[in-house]
Coordinates of C-alpha atoms and ligand atoms in Angstrom, one line a residue:
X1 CA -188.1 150.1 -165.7
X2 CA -185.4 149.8 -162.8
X3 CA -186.2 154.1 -162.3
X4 CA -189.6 153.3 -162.1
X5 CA -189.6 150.6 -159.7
X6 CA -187.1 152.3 -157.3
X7 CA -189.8 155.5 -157.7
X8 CA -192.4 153.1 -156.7
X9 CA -190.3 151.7 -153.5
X10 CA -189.6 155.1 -152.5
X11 CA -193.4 156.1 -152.5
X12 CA -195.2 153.1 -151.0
X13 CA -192.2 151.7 -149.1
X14 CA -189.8 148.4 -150.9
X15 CA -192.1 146.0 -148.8
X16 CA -195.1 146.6 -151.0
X17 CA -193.3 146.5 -154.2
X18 CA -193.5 142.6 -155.1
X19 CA -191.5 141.6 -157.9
X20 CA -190.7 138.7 -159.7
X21 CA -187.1 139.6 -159.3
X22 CA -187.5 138.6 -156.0
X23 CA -187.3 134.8 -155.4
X24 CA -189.3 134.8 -152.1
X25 CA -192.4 136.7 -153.8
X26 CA -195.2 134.8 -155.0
X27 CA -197.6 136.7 -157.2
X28 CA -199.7 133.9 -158.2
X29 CA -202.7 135.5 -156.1
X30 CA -202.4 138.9 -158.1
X31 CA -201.9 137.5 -161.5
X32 CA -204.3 134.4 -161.5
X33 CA -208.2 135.3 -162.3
X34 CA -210.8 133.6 -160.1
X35 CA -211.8 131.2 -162.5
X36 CA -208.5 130.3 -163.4
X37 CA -209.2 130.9 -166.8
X38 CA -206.0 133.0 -167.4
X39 CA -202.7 133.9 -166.0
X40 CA -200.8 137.0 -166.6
X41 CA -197.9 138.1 -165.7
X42 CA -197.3 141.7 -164.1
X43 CA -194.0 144.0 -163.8
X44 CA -194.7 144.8 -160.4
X45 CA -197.6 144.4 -157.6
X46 CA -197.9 148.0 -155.9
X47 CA -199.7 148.2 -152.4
X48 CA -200.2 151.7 -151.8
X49 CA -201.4 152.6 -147.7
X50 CA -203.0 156.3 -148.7
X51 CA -204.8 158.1 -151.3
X52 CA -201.6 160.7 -151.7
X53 CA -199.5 157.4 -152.3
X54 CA -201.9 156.1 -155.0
X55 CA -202.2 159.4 -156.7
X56 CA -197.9 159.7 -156.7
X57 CA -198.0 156.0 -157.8
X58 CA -200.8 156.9 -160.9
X59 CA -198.3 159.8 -161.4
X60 CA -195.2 157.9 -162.0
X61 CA -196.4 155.1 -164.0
X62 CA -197.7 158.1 -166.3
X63 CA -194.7 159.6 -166.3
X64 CA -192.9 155.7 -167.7
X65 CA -196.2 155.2 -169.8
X66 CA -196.6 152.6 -167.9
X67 CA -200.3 150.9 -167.3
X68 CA -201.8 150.1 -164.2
X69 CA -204.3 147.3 -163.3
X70 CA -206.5 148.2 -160.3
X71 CA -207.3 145.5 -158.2
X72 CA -209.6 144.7 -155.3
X73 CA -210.1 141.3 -153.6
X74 CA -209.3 139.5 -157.4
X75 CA -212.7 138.0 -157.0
X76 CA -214.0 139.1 -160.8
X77 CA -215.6 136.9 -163.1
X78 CA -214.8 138.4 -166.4
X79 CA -210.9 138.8 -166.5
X80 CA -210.9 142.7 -165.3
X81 CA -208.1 142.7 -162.7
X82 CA -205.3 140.8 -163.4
X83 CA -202.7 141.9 -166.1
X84 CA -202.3 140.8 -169.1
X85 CA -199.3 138.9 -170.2
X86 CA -196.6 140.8 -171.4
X87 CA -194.7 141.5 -168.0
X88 CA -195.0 145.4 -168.3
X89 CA -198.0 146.1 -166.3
X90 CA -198.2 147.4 -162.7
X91 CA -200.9 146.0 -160.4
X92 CA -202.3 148.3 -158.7
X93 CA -203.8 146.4 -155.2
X94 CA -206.1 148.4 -152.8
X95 CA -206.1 145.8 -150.0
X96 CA -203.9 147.4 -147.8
X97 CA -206.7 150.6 -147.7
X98 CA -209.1 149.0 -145.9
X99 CA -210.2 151.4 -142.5
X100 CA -213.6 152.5 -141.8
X101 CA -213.3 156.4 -141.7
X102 CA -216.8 157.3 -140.2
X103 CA -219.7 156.5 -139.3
X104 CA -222.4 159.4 -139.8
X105 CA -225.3 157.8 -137.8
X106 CA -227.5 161.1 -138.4
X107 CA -226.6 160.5 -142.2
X108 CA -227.3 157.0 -142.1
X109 CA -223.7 157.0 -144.2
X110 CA -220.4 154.9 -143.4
X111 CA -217.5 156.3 -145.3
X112 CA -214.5 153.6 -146.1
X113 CA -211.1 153.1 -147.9
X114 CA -211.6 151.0 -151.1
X115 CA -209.8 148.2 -149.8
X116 CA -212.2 147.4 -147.4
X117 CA -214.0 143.6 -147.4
X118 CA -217.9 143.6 -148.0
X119 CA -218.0 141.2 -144.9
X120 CA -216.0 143.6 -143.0
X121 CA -217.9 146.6 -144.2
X122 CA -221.4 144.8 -143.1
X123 CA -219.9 144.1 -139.6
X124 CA -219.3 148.0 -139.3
X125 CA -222.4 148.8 -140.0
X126 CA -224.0 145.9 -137.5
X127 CA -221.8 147.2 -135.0
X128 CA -222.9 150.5 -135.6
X129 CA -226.9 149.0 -135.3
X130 CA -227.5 149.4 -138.5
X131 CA -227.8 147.3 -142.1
X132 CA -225.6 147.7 -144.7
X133 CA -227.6 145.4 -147.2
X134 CA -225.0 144.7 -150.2
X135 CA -224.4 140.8 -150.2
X136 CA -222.9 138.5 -152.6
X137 CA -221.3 134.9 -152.4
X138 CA -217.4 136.5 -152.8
X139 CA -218.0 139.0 -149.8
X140 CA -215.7 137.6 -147.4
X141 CA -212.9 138.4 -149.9
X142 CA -214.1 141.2 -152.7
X143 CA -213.6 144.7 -151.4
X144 CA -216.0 147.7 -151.7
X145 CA -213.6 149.2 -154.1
X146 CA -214.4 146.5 -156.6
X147 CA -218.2 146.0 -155.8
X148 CA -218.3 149.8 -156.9
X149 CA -215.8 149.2 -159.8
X150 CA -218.2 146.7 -161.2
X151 CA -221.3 148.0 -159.5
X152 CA -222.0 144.6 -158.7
X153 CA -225.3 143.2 -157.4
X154 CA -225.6 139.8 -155.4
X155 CA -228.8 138.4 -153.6
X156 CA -230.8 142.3 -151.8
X157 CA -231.1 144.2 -155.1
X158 CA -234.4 143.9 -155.5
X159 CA -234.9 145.4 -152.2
X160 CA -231.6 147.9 -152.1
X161 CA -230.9 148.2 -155.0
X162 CA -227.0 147.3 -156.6
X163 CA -223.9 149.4 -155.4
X164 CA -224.4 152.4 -157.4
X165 CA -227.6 152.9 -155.7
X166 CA -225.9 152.6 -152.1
X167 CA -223.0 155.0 -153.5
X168 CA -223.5 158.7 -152.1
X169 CA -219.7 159.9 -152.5
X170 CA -217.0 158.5 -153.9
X171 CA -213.1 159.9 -153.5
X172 CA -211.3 159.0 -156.9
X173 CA -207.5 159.7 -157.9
X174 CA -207.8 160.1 -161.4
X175 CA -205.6 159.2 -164.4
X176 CA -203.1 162.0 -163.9
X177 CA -202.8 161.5 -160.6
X178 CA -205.2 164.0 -159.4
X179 CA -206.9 163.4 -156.1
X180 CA -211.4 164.1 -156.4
X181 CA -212.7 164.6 -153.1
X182 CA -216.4 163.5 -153.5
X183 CA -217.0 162.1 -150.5
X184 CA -220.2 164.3 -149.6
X185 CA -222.9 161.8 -148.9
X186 CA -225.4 164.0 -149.8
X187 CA -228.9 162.4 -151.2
X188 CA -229.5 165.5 -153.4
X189 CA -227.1 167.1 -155.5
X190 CA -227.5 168.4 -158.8
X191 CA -223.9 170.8 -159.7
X192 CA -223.5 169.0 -163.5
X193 CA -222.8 166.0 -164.7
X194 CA -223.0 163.3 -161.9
X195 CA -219.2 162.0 -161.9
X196 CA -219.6 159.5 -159.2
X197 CA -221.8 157.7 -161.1
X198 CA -219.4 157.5 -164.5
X199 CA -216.8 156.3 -162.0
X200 CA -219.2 153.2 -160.6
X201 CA -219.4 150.3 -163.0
X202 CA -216.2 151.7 -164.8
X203 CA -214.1 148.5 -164.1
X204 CA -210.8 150.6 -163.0
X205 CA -210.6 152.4 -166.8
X206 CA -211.3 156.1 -165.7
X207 CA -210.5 156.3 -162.5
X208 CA -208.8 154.8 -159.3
X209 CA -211.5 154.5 -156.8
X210 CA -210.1 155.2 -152.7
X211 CA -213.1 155.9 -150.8
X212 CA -216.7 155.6 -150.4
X213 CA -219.2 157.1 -148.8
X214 CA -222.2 154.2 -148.9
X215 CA -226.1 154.3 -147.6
X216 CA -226.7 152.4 -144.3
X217 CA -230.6 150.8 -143.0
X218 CA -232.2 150.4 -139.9
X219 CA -232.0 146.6 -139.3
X220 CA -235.5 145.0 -140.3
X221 CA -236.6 143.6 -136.7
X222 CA -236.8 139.9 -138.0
X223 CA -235.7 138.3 -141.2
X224 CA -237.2 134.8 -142.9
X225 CA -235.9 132.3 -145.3
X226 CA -238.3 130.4 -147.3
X227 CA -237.2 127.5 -149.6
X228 CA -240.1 126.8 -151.9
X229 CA -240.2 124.0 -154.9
X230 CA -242.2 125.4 -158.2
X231 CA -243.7 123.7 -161.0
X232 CA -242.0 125.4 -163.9
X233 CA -240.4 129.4 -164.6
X234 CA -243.9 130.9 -165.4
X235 CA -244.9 129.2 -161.7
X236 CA -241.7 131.4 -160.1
X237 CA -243.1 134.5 -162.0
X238 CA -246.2 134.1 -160.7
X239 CA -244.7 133.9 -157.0
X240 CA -242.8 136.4 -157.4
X241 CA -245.6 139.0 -158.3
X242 CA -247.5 138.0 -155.4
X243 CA -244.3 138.2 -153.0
X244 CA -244.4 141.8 -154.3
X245 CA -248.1 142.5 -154.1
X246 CA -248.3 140.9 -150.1
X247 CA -244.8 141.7 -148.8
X248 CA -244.1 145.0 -150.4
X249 CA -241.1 146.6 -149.2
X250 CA -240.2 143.5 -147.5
X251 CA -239.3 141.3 -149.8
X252 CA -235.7 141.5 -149.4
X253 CA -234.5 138.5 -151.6
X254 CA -236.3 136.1 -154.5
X255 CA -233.9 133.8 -156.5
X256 CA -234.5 130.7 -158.6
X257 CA -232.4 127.8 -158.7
X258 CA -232.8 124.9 -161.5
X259 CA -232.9 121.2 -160.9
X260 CA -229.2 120.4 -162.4
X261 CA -227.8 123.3 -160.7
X262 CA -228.9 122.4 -157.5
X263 CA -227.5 118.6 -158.6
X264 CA -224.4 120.0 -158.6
X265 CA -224.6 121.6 -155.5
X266 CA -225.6 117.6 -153.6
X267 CA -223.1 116.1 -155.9
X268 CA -220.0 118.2 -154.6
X269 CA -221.3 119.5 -151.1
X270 CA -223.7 116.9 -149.9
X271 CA -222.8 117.8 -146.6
X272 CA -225.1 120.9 -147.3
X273 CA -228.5 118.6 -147.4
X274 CA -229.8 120.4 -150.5
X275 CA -233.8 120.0 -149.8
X276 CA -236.5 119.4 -152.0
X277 CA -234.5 119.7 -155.5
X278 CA -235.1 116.2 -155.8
X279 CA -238.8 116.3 -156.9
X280 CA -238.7 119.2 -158.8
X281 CA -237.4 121.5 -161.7
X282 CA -237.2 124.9 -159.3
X283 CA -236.3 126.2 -156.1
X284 CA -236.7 129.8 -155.1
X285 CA -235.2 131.2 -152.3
X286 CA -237.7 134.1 -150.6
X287 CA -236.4 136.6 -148.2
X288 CA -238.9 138.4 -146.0
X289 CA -237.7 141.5 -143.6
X290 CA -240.0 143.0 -141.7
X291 CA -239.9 146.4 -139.4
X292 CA -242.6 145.2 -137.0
X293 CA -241.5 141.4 -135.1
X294 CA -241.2 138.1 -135.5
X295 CA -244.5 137.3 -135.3
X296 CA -245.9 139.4 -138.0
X297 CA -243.0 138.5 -140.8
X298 CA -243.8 134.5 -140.1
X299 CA -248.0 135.6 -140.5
X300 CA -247.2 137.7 -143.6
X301 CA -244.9 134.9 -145.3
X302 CA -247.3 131.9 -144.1
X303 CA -250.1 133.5 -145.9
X304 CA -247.9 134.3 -149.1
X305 CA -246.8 130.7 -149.0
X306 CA -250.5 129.2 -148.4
X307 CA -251.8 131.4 -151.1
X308 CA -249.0 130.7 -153.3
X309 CA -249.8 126.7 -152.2
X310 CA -253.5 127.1 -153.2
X311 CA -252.8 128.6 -157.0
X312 CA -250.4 125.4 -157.6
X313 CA -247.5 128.1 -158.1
X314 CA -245.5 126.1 -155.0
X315 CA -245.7 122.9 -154.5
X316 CA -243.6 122.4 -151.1
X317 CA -241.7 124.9 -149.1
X318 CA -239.6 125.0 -146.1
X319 CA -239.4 128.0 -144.0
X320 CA -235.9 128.7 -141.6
X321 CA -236.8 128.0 -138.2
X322 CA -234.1 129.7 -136.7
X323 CA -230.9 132.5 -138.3
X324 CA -228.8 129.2 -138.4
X325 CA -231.3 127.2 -140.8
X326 CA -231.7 130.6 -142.8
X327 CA -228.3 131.0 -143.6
X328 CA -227.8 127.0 -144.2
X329 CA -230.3 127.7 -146.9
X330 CA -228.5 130.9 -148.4
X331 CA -225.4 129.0 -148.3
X332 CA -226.3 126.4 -150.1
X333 CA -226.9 128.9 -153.2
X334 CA -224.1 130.9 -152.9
X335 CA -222.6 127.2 -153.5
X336 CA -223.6 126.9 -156.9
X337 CA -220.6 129.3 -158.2
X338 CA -218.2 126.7 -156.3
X339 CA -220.1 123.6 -157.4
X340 CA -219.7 124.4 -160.8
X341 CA -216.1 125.1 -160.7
X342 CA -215.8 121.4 -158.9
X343 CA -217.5 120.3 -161.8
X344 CA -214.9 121.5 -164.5
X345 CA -214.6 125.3 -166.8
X346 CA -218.0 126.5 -167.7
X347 CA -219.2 129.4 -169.6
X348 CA -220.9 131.9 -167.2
X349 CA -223.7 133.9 -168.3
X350 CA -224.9 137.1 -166.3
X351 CA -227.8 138.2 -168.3
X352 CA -230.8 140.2 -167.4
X353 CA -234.4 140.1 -169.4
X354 CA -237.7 141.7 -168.4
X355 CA -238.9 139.7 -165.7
X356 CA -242.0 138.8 -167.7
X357 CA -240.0 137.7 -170.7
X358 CA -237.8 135.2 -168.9
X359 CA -239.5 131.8 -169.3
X360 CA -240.0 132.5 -173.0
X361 CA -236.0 133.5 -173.1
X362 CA -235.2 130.0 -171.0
X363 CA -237.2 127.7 -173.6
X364 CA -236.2 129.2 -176.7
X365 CA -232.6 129.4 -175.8
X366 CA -232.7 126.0 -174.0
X367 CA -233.7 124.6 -177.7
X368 CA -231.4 126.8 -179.7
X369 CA -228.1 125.3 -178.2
X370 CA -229.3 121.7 -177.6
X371 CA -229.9 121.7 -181.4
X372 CA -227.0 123.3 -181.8
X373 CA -224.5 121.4 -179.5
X374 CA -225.8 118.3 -178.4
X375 CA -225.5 117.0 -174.6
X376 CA -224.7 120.7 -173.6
X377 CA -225.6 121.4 -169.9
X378 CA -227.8 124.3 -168.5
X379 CA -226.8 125.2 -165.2
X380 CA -229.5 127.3 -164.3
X381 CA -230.2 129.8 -161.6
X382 CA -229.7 133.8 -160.5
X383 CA -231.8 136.6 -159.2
X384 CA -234.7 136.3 -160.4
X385 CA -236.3 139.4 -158.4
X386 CA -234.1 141.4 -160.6
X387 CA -234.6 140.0 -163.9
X388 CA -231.1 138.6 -163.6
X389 CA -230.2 135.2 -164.7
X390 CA -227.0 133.1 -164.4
X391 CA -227.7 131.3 -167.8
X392 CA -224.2 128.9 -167.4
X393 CA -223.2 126.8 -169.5
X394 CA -221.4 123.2 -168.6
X395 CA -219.5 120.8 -171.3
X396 CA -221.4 118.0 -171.8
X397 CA -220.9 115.1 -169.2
X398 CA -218.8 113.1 -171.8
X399 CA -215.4 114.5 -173.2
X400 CA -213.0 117.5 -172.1
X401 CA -214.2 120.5 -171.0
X402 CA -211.2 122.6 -172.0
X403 CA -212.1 121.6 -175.7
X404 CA -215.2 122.0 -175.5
X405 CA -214.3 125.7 -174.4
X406 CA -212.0 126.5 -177.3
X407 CA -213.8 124.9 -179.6
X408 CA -217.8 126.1 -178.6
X409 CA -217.6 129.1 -176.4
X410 CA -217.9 131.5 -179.1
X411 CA -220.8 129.6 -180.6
X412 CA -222.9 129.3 -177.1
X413 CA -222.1 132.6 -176.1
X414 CA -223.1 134.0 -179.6
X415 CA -226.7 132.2 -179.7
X416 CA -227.1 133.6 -175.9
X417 CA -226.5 136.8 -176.7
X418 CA -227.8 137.2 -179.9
X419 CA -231.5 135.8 -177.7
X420 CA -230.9 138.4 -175.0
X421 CA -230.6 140.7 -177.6
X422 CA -234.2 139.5 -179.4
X423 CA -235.7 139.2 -175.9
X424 CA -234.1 142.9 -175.2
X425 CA -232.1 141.9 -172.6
X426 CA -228.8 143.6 -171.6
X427 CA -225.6 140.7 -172.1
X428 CA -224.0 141.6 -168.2
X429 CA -226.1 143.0 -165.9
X430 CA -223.7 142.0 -162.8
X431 CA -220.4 141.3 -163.2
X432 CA -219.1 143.8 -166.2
X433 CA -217.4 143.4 -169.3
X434 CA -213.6 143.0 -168.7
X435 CA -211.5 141.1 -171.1
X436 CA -214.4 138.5 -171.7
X437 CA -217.6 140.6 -173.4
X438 CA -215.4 143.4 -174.9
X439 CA -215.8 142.1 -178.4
X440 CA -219.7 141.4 -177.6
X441 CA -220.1 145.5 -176.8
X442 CA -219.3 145.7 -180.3
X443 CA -222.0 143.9 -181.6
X444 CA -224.7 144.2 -178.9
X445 CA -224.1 148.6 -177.7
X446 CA -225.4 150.9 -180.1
X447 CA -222.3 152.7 -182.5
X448 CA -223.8 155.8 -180.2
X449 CA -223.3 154.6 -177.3
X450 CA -220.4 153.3 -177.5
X451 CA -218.9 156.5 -179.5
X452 CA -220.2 158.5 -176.1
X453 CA -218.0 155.8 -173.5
X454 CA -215.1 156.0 -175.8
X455 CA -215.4 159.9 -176.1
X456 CA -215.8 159.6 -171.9
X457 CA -212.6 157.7 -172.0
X458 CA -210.5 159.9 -174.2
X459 CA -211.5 162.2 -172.6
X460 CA -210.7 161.0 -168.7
X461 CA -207.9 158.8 -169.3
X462 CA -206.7 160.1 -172.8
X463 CA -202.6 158.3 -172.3
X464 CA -204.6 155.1 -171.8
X465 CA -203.2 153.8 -169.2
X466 CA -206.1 152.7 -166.4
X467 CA -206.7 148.9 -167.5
X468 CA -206.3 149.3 -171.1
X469 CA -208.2 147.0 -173.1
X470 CA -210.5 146.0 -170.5
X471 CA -214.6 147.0 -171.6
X472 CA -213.8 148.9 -174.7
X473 CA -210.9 147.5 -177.1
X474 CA -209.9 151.3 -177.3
Ligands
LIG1 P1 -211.7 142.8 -158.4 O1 -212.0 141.4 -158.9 O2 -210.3 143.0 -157.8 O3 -211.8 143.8 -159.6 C1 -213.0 143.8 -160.4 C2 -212.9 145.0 -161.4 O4 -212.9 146.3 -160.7 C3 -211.6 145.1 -162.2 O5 -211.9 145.6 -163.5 C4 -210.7 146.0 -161.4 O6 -209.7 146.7 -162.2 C5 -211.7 147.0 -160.9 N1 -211.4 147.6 -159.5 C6 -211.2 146.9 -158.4 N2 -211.0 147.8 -157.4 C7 -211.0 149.0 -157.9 C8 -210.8 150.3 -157.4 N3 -210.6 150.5 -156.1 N4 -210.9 151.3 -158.2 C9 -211.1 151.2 -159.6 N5 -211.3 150.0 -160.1 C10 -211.2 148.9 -159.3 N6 -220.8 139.7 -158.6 C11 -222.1 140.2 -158.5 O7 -222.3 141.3 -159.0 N7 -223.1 139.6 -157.8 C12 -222.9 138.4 -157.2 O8 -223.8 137.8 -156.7 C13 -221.6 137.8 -157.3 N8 -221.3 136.7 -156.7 C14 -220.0 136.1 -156.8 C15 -219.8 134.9 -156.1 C16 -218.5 134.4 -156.2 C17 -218.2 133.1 -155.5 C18 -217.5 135.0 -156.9 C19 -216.1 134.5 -157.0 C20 -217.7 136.2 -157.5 C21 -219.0 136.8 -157.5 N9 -219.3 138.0 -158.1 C22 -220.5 138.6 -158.0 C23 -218.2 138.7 -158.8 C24 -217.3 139.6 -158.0 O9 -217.3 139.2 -156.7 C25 -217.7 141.1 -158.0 O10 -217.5 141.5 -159.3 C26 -217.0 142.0 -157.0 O11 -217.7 143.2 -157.1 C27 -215.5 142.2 -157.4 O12 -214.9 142.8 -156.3 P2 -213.3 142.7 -156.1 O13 -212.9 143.6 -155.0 O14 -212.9 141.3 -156.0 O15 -212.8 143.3 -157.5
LIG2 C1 -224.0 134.6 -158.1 O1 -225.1 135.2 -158.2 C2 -222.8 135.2 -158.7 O2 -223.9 133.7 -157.3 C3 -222.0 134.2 -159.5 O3 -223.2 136.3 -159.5 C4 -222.7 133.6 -160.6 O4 -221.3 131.7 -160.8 C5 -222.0 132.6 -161.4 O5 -222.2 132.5 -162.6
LIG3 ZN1 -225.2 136.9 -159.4

């Protein structure tokens, strides 16, 4: 391996070649998953600056038949960018690609290296005087690169859309070191099969992704934040069609939030002043842009609320005074992630079901694993507006949760998935399969579909080396 890793300092420079041969070089940030659910250890983290430097780096790792691990911010949920544990994998880190190339203002289009944080990608566009609407609770440290990778979704998708609809181009340096230029941000193109598309939601297993060419909005001329408490799931169902049916196009955000989950939230950060969660099972958290002024968003959303009021669907809501109270509001849900970490391991669920379906899927599921495992904890909550739950799982109050892990997370996540499955539900629709869900795709893909990703894989990456082992078992 010494050839290889003096082939590696000679193309990205010694300085981004960390090894553990070197004493001063901690890789713990590479190597350790968000979660800190597992640790691996790599042969070397590789910090290309260029797109010619990844391709020569994919290149001579082929030559060694040696695997690479692409790697964004590290903020992934479901053990997709660390390596695994054998010492002979190369981590490939995109953080050092992180400039804005252009901004097409005619185009509405921004084009940017992979490496680039979601935070500092939205500040480009603001600067710019336009939106660019992705948002999640890890954007001040996950990078475009790996929003696309996972074709993640966060808290605007039922507006926006995820990242693959924000895509337009993508440049890609594929597994033999070949450079795709696809950066075209064209809204019409129909030459063949539609490769930028294979390449989002891929997880780093066909392709490393460079560049992006991503959809910018006008900004909406006001924004409101509405915290409302509701009776029951059905109740935020019901709100949520009539959020559709009087905001239209401006509904920009509509999550639910359970009782315990927003416990957990007071418990850890009461500093936040969680409101009404107290008095009732739900929260939602509305968003409302609006194109016209301040004035008519607050009219449009007082009526939704009032009528919503009326029916018995809310019982008490809150609107944000001021940008400073809405985002007080949003922070407090991006919390829950945190909250739940403070509170010990947990089995995370990213699940989507038709809307319509969802408070069915919540009771019966609810009373599947509490017969099942008694004392088991639903922390509830997720984007509703998308059909997108966050059906998490914490160890009962009493005993150790690493036990409880080893011991039950097969057994929750089978009846979970095996419900999403009877309530035809998809078992991620956010955060990907990595290491986690690959032996669920066995059980819950068709043997079709699955025989047409690992043809698409043979096919594209047919040494195997682009994060082997991650979404299929290959
Ligand atoms: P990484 O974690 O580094 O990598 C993720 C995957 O993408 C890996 O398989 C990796 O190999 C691959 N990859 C990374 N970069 C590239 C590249 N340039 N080319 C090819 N493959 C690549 N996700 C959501 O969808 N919605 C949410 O609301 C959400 N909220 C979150 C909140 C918190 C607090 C946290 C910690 C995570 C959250 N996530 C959410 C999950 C995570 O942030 C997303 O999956 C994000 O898109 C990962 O980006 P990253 O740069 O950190 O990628
Ligand atoms: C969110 O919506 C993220 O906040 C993380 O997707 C969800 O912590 C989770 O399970
Ligand atoms: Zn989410």
């Amino acid at each position: 391996m010494t050839a290889l890793l003096d082939t590696l300092r000679q193309i990205v420079g010694a300085a981004n070649v960390l090894t553990h041969d070197d004493p001063q070089a901690d890789l713990g940030a590479w190597e350790q998953d968000w979660r800190k659910r597992t640790r691996g250890k790599a042969l070397a983290v590789v910090r290309p600056g260029s797109t010619e430097q990844v391709a020569a780096v994919v290149k001579a790792c082929a030559a060694a038949k040696v695997t690479l691990v692409p790697q964004g911010g590290n903020t992934g949920l479901v053990v997709g960018s660390i390596p695994d544990n054998t010492g002979s994998q190369v981590v490939l880190s995109l953080q050092r690609m992180s400039a804005v190339r252009k901004v097409d203002p005619g185009n509405l289009t921004i084009t940017v290296e992979a490496g680039c944080v979601l935070q500092n990608l939205q500040t480009a566009a603001d600067n710019a005087g336009f939106l660019f609407p992705l948002s999640l609770g890890a954007e001040g440290s996950c990078t475009i690169g790996g929003n696309l990778a996972t074709n993640a979704g966060g808290t605007q998708v039922v507006r926006y859309g995820n990242a693959r609809e924000l895509c337009l181009g993508l440049e890609v340096v594929t597994a033999q070191g070949e450079i795709w230029e696809g950066l075209s941000g064209l809204r019409k193109d129909n030459t063949g099969y539609d490769l930028r598309d294979l390449f989002v939601g891929s997880e780093g297993t066909l392709g490393i992704i460079t560049a992006a060419t991503m959809k910018l909005y006008p900004k909406p001329a006001a924004q409101l934040t509405a915290w409302a408490a509701v009776p029951s799931l059905e109740d935020a169902v019901t709100l949520l069609g009539l959020a559709h049916q009087q905001l239209g196009a401006g509904l920009t955000g509509f999550e639910v939030m359970a009782q315990f989950a927003l416990s957990l939230v007071d418990k850890h950060y009461p500093q936040l002043r969680t409101p009404l969660w107290k008095d009732t099972p739900w929260c939602v958290l509305l968003e409302n842009s609006d194109s016209e002024s301040e004035d008519h968003a607050r009219s449009r959303f007082e009526q939704l609320l009032e009528s919503a009021l009326e029916q018995g669907v809310v019982t008490d809501a809150v609107v944000a005074e001021n940008l400073t109270q809405a985002h007080n509001l949003w922070h407090i849900r991006e919390s829950i992630t945190l909250a739940q970490a403070e509170e010990g391991l947990n089995i995370k669920h990213d699940i989507s079901i038709p809307v319509s379906r969802i408070p069915e899927f919540v009771r019966h599921t609810d009373a599947a694993l509490s017969a099942a495992i008694p004392g088991v904890r639903f922390v509830n909550f997720g984007h509703l507006g998308d059909g997108n739950l966050h059906y998490n799982i914490q160890a009962p109050a009493e005993g150790d949760a690493k036990v409880f892990l080893r011991e039950q997370e097969e057994n929750v996540n089978t009846i979970v998935y095996d419900a999403v499955q009877a309530f035809d539900g998809s078992i991620s629709a956010e955060h990907g399969v990595g290491e986690l869900k690959r032996h669920k795709l066995l059980k819950h893909k068709s043997p079709v579909a699955l025989g047409m990703m690992r043809a698409i894989k043979g096919a594209l990456d047919p040494q195997n080396i682009l994060n082997p082992g991650r979404v299929l078992e290959v």
